[in-house]
Coordinates of C-alpha atoms in Angstrom, one line a residue:
X1 CA -23.9 -25.7 -14.0
X2 CA -21.3 -22.9 -14.6
X3 CA -18.4 -23.1 -12.2
X4 CA -16.4 -20.0 -10.9
X5 CA -12.9 -19.8 -9.5
X6 CA -12.7 -17.8 -6.3
X7 CA -9.1 -16.9 -5.4
X8 CA -9.1 -16.2 -1.6
X9 CA -6.2 -13.9 -0.7
X10 CA -4.8 -13.3 2.8
X11 CA -1.7 -12.0 4.7
X12 CA 0.4 -14.5 6.6
X13 CA 2.2 -14.1 9.9
X14 CA 5.7 -13.6 8.6
X15 CA 7.7 -10.9 10.5
X16 CA 8.7 -8.1 10.1
X17 CA 6.9 -8.0 6.8
X18 CA 3.7 -10.1 5.9
X19 CA 3.4 -11.9 2.6
X20 CA 0.4 -12.6 0.4
X21 CA -0.9 -16.0 0.2
X22 CA -3.9 -17.3 -1.9
X23 CA -5.8 -20.5 -2.8
X24 CA -8.5 -21.2 -5.3
X25 CA -12.2 -22.2 -4.3
X26 CA -14.4 -23.6 -7.0
X27 CA -18.2 -22.6 -6.7
X28 CA -21.2 -23.6 -8.9
X29 CA -23.5 -20.9 -10.0
X30 CA -21.6 -18.3 -8.0
X31 CA -23.5 -14.8 -7.9
X32 CA -20.2 -12.7 -8.0
X33 CA -21.6 -10.9 -4.8
X34 CA -19.4 -10.7 -1.8
X35 CA -22.3 -11.9 0.6
X36 CA -22.3 -15.1 -1.4
X37 CA -18.7 -15.9 -0.5
X38 CA -18.5 -18.5 2.3
X39 CA -16.1 -18.6 5.0
X40 CA -13.1 -20.9 4.3
X41 CA -10.0 -22.0 6.3
X42 CA -6.4 -22.7 5.8
X43 CA -3.5 -24.3 7.6
X44 CA -2.1 -21.6 9.9
X45 CA 0.9 -23.8 10.9
X46 CA 2.2 -23.2 7.4
X47 CA 2.0 -19.6 7.3
X48 CA 3.3 -18.7 10.9
X49 CA -0.2 -18.2 12.2
X50 CA -0.9 -21.2 14.2
X51 CA 0.7 -24.2 15.9
X52 CA 0.5 -27.6 14.2
X53 CA -1.7 -29.2 17.0
X54 CA -4.4 -26.4 16.6
X55 CA -3.7 -25.2 13.0
X56 CA -7.0 -24.0 11.6
X57 CA -7.4 -20.4 10.7
X58 CA -10.5 -18.8 9.2
X59 CA -10.7 -16.7 6.0
X60 CA -13.5 -14.1 6.2
X61 CA -14.1 -12.4 2.7
X62 CA -14.3 -8.7 2.9
X63 CA -13.8 -7.5 -0.8
X64 CA -14.4 -8.9 -4.1
X65 CA -13.7 -8.0 -7.6
X66 CA -13.4 -9.7 -11.0
X67 CA -10.2 -11.6 -11.8
X68 CA -9.4 -10.5 -15.3
X69 CA -6.6 -13.0 -15.9
X70 CA -8.7 -16.1 -15.3
X71 CA -11.9 -17.4 -16.9
X72 CA -15.0 -17.3 -14.7
X73 CA -12.9 -16.0 -11.8
X74 CA -12.9 -13.6 -8.9
X75 CA -10.4 -12.2 -6.5
X76 CA -11.5 -12.4 -2.9
X77 CA -9.5 -10.5 -0.3
X78 CA -9.9 -11.9 3.2
X79 CA -9.3 -11.2 6.8
X80 CA -7.8 -13.9 9.0
X81 CA -9.7 -14.9 12.0
X82 CA -8.9 -17.5 14.9
X83 CA -10.9 -20.5 15.0
X84 CA -13.4 -18.9 17.4
X85 CA -14.1 -16.2 14.9
X86 CA -12.2 -13.4 16.7
X87 CA -9.5 -11.3 14.7
X88 CA -6.1 -13.1 14.4
X89 CA -3.3 -11.0 15.9
X90 CA -1.9 -10.6 12.2
X91 CA -5.3 -9.0 11.1
X92 CA -4.3 -5.3 10.6
X93 CA -7.6 -4.6 8.8
X94 CA -9.7 -5.3 11.9
X95 CA -7.8 -2.5 13.9
X96 CA -9.3 0.3 11.6
X97 CA -11.7 2.6 13.4
X98 CA -13.4 4.1 10.3
X99 CA -17.0 2.7 10.5
X100 CA -18.5 5.6 8.6
X101 CA -15.9 5.9 5.9
X102 CA -15.2 9.6 6.7
X103 CA -11.5 8.9 6.1
X104 CA -10.4 8.9 2.4
X105 CA -6.9 7.5 1.6
X106 CA -4.8 7.7 -1.4
X107 CA -1.7 5.5 -1.4
X108 CA 1.2 6.0 -3.7
X109 CA 2.7 2.5 -3.9
X110 CA 6.5 2.4 -5.2
X111 CA 8.3 -0.8 -6.0
X112 CA 11.2 -2.3 -7.7
X113 CA 11.1 -4.8 -10.8
X114 CA 13.9 -7.2 -10.1
X115 CA 15.5 -9.7 -12.7
X116 CA 15.6 -13.0 -11.0
X117 CA 18.6 -14.1 -13.0
X118 CA 20.9 -11.1 -11.8
X119 CA 19.1 -10.4 -8.6
X120 CA 19.2 -6.7 -9.8
X121 CA 16.6 -4.1 -10.8
X122 CA 15.7 -4.1 -14.4
X123 CA 18.0 -1.7 -16.2
X124 CA 20.9 -2.4 -13.9
X125 CA 24.0 -3.7 -15.7
X126 CA 25.3 -7.2 -14.4
X127 CA 28.6 -5.5 -13.5
X128 CA 28.7 -2.0 -11.8
X129 CA 26.0 0.6 -11.7
X130 CA 23.8 2.6 -14.1
X131 CA 24.2 6.3 -14.7
X132 CA 23.1 8.4 -11.6
X133 CA 19.5 9.1 -11.0
X134 CA 18.1 11.9 -12.9
X135 CA 16.8 10.7 -16.3
X136 CA 14.8 7.9 -15.1
X137 CA 11.8 9.7 -13.2
X138 CA 8.7 9.8 -15.5
X139 CA 11.0 8.8 -18.3
X140 CA 10.4 7.3 -21.9
X141 CA 12.8 5.4 -24.1
X142 CA 14.7 2.2 -23.9
X143 CA 17.8 3.7 -22.2
X144 CA 15.7 5.1 -19.3
X145 CA 12.5 3.2 -18.8
X146 CA 12.5 -0.6 -18.1
X147 CA 9.8 -3.0 -17.5
X148 CA 7.1 -0.9 -19.2
X149 CA 5.5 -3.9 -20.7
X150 CA 4.9 -5.4 -17.2
X151 CA 3.5 -2.3 -15.5
X152 CA 1.2 -1.4 -18.5
X153 CA -0.2 -5.0 -18.2
X154 CA -0.5 -4.5 -14.6
X155 CA -2.5 -1.3 -15.1
X156 CA -4.8 -2.8 -17.6
X157 CA -5.5 -5.8 -15.4
X158 CA -6.2 -3.4 -12.3
X159 CA -8.5 -1.4 -14.3
X160 CA -10.3 -4.5 -15.6
X161 CA -10.7 -5.7 -12.1
X162 CA -12.4 -2.4 -11.1
X163 CA -9.6 -1.0 -8.9
X164 CA -9.5 2.6 -8.5
X165 CA -6.0 3.3 -10.0
X166 CA -5.6 7.0 -10.4
X167 CA -2.1 6.8 -12.3
X168 CA 1.2 5.1 -12.8
X169 CA 4.7 6.6 -13.4
X170 CA 8.4 5.5 -13.7
X171 CA 10.4 6.4 -10.6
X172 CA 13.9 7.8 -9.9
X173 CA 15.8 4.5 -10.3
X174 CA 16.0 2.1 -13.3
X175 CA 13.2 -0.5 -12.8
X176 CA 11.4 1.5 -10.0
X177 CA 7.8 2.2 -10.7
X178 CA 4.8 3.6 -8.8
X179 CA 1.0 3.3 -8.9
X180 CA -1.5 5.3 -7.0
X181 CA -4.9 4.0 -5.7
X182 CA -7.6 6.1 -4.1
X183 CA -10.7 4.9 -2.0
X184 CA -13.2 6.6 0.2
X185 CA -12.9 4.4 3.4
X186 CA -9.7 3.2 4.9
X187 CA -10.6 -0.5 4.6
X188 CA -11.5 -0.4 0.9
X189 CA -8.1 1.7 0.2
X190 CA -6.3 -1.2 1.9
X191 CA -8.2 -3.9 0.1
X192 CA -7.5 -2.4 -3.3
X193 CA -3.8 -1.8 -2.5
X194 CA -3.3 -5.6 -1.5
X195 CA -5.3 -6.8 -4.6
X196 CA -3.1 -4.6 -6.8
X197 CA 0.0 -5.9 -5.1
X198 CA -1.1 -9.5 -5.6
X199 CA -1.8 -8.9 -9.3
X200 CA 1.5 -7.4 -9.9
X201 CA 3.3 -10.4 -8.2
X202 CA 1.3 -12.8 -10.3
X203 CA 2.1 -10.9 -13.5
X204 CA 5.7 -10.9 -12.6
X205 CA 5.8 -14.8 -12.6
X206 CA 5.2 -14.8 -16.4
X207 CA 8.3 -12.6 -17.0
X208 CA 10.6 -14.2 -14.4
X209 CA 10.5 -10.8 -12.7
X210 CA 10.2 -10.4 -8.9
X211 CA 8.6 -7.5 -7.2
X212 CA 10.8 -6.1 -4.5
X213 CA 8.7 -4.2 -2.0
X214 CA 11.7 -3.4 0.3
X215 CA 12.3 0.2 1.1
X216 CA 16.0 0.4 0.4
X217 CA 16.9 -2.6 -1.8
X218 CA 20.0 -1.1 -3.2
X219 CA 21.3 -0.5 0.4
X220 CA 21.6 2.8 2.6
X221 CA 24.8 3.7 1.0
X222 CA 23.6 3.8 -2.6
X223 CA 22.8 7.2 -3.8
X224 CA 19.2 6.3 -4.9
X225 CA 15.9 7.2 -3.5
X226 CA 14.3 4.4 -1.4
X227 CA 10.8 3.1 -2.1
X228 CA 7.7 4.5 -0.2
X229 CA 4.1 4.4 0.1
X230 CA 3.0 7.8 0.8
X231 CA -0.2 8.0 2.4
X232 CA -2.6 10.9 1.4
X233 CA -5.5 11.2 3.9
X234 CA -8.4 13.4 4.7
X235 CA -11.6 13.5 6.7
X236 CA -14.4 16.0 7.0
X237 CA -12.4 18.4 8.9
X238 CA -9.5 18.5 6.4
X239 CA -11.8 18.6 3.5
X240 CA -14.2 21.4 4.6
X241 CA -12.8 23.3 7.5
X242 CA -11.0 26.0 5.5
X243 CA -8.9 26.6 8.4
X244 CA -5.1 26.7 8.7
X245 CA -5.5 26.4 12.5
X246 CA -7.2 23.1 12.0
X247 CA -4.5 22.0 9.9
X248 CA -1.8 22.9 12.3
X249 CA -3.7 21.1 15.1
X250 CA -4.0 17.9 13.1
X251 CA -0.3 18.0 12.0
X252 CA 0.9 18.8 15.7
X253 CA -1.1 15.7 16.9
X254 CA 1.5 13.6 15.0
X255 CA 4.5 15.3 16.8
X256 CA 4.7 13.7 20.3
X257 CA 7.5 11.2 20.7
X258 CA 5.2 8.2 21.6
X259 CA 3.0 9.1 18.6
X260 CA 5.9 9.1 16.2
X261 CA 7.0 5.7 17.5
X262 CA 3.4 4.2 17.1
X263 CA 3.6 5.3 13.5
X264 CA 7.2 4.2 12.7
X265 CA 6.4 0.9 14.3
X266 CA 3.9 0.1 11.4
X267 CA 5.3 2.1 8.6
X268 CA 7.5 -0.7 7.3
X269 CA 10.6 -2.8 8.2
X270 CA 13.9 -1.1 7.9
X271 CA 12.6 2.3 7.6
X272 CA 15.8 3.7 9.2
X273 CA 17.4 2.8 6.0
X274 CA 15.2 5.0 4.1
X275 CA 14.4 7.8 6.3
X276 CA 17.7 9.4 6.6
X277 CA 17.1 13.1 6.0
X278 CA 18.2 12.6 2.4
X279 CA 16.5 11.7 -0.8
X280 CA 13.4 13.6 -0.1
X281 CA 12.8 12.2 3.5
X282 CA 12.7 13.7 7.0
X283 CA 15.0 11.7 9.5
X284 CA 13.4 8.9 11.3
X285 CA 14.1 10.4 14.6
X286 CA 12.5 13.9 13.8
X287 CA 9.1 15.0 13.0
X288 CA 8.2 18.1 10.9
X289 CA 5.5 19.3 8.5
X290 CA 5.4 22.0 5.9
X291 CA 3.7 23.4 2.7
X292 CA 5.0 21.5 -0.3
X293 CA 7.9 20.2 1.7
X294 CA 8.9 16.8 0.3
X295 CA 11.7 16.7 3.0
X296 CA 9.1 16.8 5.8
X297 CA 7.4 13.9 7.6
X298 CA 4.0 15.3 6.5
X299 CA 3.6 17.4 3.5
X300 CA 0.7 20.0 3.2
X301 CA -0.1 19.9 -0.6
X302 CA 0.0 23.4 -2.3
X303 CA -3.5 22.4 -3.7
X304 CA -4.9 22.3 -0.3
X305 CA -3.7 25.7 0.5
X306 CA -4.9 27.1 -2.7
X307 CA -8.3 25.8 -2.0
X308 CA -8.4 27.8 1.1
X309 CA -7.2 25.0 3.4
X310 CA -9.7 22.5 2.1
X311 CA -8.0 19.3 1.0
X312 CA -5.7 16.6 2.4
X313 CA -2.5 15.8 4.1
X314 CA 0.5 13.5 2.9
X315 CA 2.3 11.4 5.5
X316 CA 5.6 10.6 3.5
X317 CA 7.0 8.0 6.1
X318 CA 5.2 4.8 5.3
X319 CA 7.4 2.6 3.3
X320 CA 6.9 0.5 0.2
X321 CA 6.5 -2.7 2.2
X322 CA 4.1 -1.2 4.9
X323 CA 0.7 -2.8 5.5
X324 CA -1.9 -0.1 4.3
X325 CA -4.3 -1.4 6.8
X326 CA -2.0 -0.7 9.7
X327 CA -1.0 2.6 8.3
X328 CA -4.6 3.9 7.9
X329 CA -5.4 2.5 11.4
X330 CA -2.7 4.5 13.1
X331 CA -3.3 7.6 11.0
X332 CA -7.0 7.6 11.9
X333 CA -6.3 7.3 15.5
X334 CA -3.9 10.2 15.5
X335 CA -6.2 12.6 13.5
X336 CA -9.1 11.6 15.8
X337 CA -7.0 12.6 19.0
X338 CA -6.3 16.0 17.6
X339 CA -7.8 18.9 19.6
X340 CA -9.4 21.0 17.0
X341 CA -10.0 24.7 17.5
X342 CA -13.6 25.9 17.4
X343 CA -14.6 27.5 13.9
X344 CA -16.6 30.6 13.8

């Protein structure tokens, strides 16, 4: 009988930033279908998700794709449940209210490739700093682009896995890169980001390169852009209304202080180091929106305006270590709360 390797992947309970965990399950004559992935369990006392005296947590498979790096293998993204089958408090995916997949998300995931020997980004000298930012963004050449072999391998593996990667590029600092993933449905967008993160981490193992997801790994005083995970989002109203007033109403629903706090609370740890009002960010204690404004909290893309106010918005505040499930959940809640004008 043919045997398949199923890599069950989940998020642990570490704070303030959850980490990826995984383990392999061997199945005979596996169909490759999600509905044939059985529930599994793990020791939650080893992942900050349960006490030792009652340690079993459940893994509920929610997304599956081929694992291109292993023979006869699949990657299985899972939600964590309590032993009674209820969502675990660390389960951000279960908080998403998007049952009809009306919400579409495109996440722009930035990150740094770190040399484990020097504990610096690839391209940084062992002593001192590289030349200031400027020549590295979307760069080519050995003097400006560092780690391309890793990110090209990652791109190929993601595409072979069936993930909807829409692009990659070098970012503004040496060793800083970005990939973009789009999905119709908030849960699937989050699933695909987490699988892509997992694959990148695993590829890095082969090169002794660590993936640094921190939003400001070089420190707040360093004159480098931080790392974000800009969230591009739309629903039927944003895609079809053709109304500036609808866009204003939705953007203004993000403005109240309690709403700003609810978003910042799940937009990634240490975001105050990144959202300073410099380096293409709005200050963490302010809210603004504007057309083509990369210094705003929410940018209205010029393409949306050119299409007659039919398109999407970009929330620029989520940082690179944020949980896309929690980001999507709070954006959906806020958009649904907007008091939209009646259209003729």
